XYZ file of C-alpha atoms in Angstrom:
64
model
C -79.526 67.576 -51.233
C -81.308 66.248 -48.181
C -84.416 65.622 -50.263
C -82.517 63.361 -52.663
C -81.143 61.398 -49.716
C -84.655 60.818 -48.398
C -85.841 59.538 -51.791
C -82.993 57.015 -51.904
C -83.971 55.390 -48.641
C -85.980 52.180 -48.949
C -89.661 52.584 -48.117
C -90.657 50.977 -44.836
C -93.295 48.307 -45.340
C -96.430 49.203 -43.449
C -97.639 46.489 -41.125
C -100.239 46.295 -38.435
C -99.910 44.416 -35.189
C -103.093 43.169 -33.572
C -103.722 45.264 -30.469
C -101.406 48.048 -31.650
C -101.982 51.491 -30.100
C -103.929 53.499 -32.671
C -103.704 56.874 -30.943
C -100.662 58.016 -32.918
C -102.011 57.007 -36.353
C -103.625 59.448 -38.751
C -106.950 58.708 -40.430
C -105.068 57.922 -43.667
C -102.782 55.493 -41.837
C -105.770 53.777 -40.238
C -107.461 53.514 -43.646
C -104.280 51.989 -45.080
C -104.145 49.408 -42.298
C -107.824 48.564 -42.809
C -107.025 47.899 -46.471
C -104.081 45.688 -45.516
C -106.227 43.717 -43.093
C -109.028 43.304 -45.654
C -106.504 41.981 -48.182
C -105.174 39.550 -45.593
C -108.691 38.369 -44.724
C -109.360 37.719 -48.426
C -106.093 35.756 -48.664
C -107.014 33.687 -45.611
C -110.514 32.996 -46.929
C -109.080 31.830 -50.271
C -106.657 29.497 -48.487
C -109.476 28.120 -46.351
C -111.674 27.514 -49.409
C -108.835 25.711 -51.157
C -108.191 23.496 -48.137
C -111.901 22.750 -47.746
C -112.123 21.738 -51.412
C -109.121 19.430 -51.013
C -110.641 17.910 -47.907
C -113.999 17.373 -49.612
C -112.300 15.674 -52.557
C -110.368 13.405 -50.198
C -113.519 12.581 -48.248
C -115.299 11.604 -51.469
C -112.343 9.495 -52.602
C -112.111 7.654 -49.311
C -115.929 7.689 -48.847
C -115.915 9.141 -45.359
């Protein structure tokens, strides 16, 4: 029954802290964190592009 109890527990969300000690992570865990960080970089780049487009439109409207 211990196995069923483990399956019922909520999965811990994997996060990565900048500067985190990597010595205790497996290769698979490092690969997972790399994927998370790549996804976050893509999200940040999309937000930046959106903000730049808004700024460019405002500059054109106000003729800066």
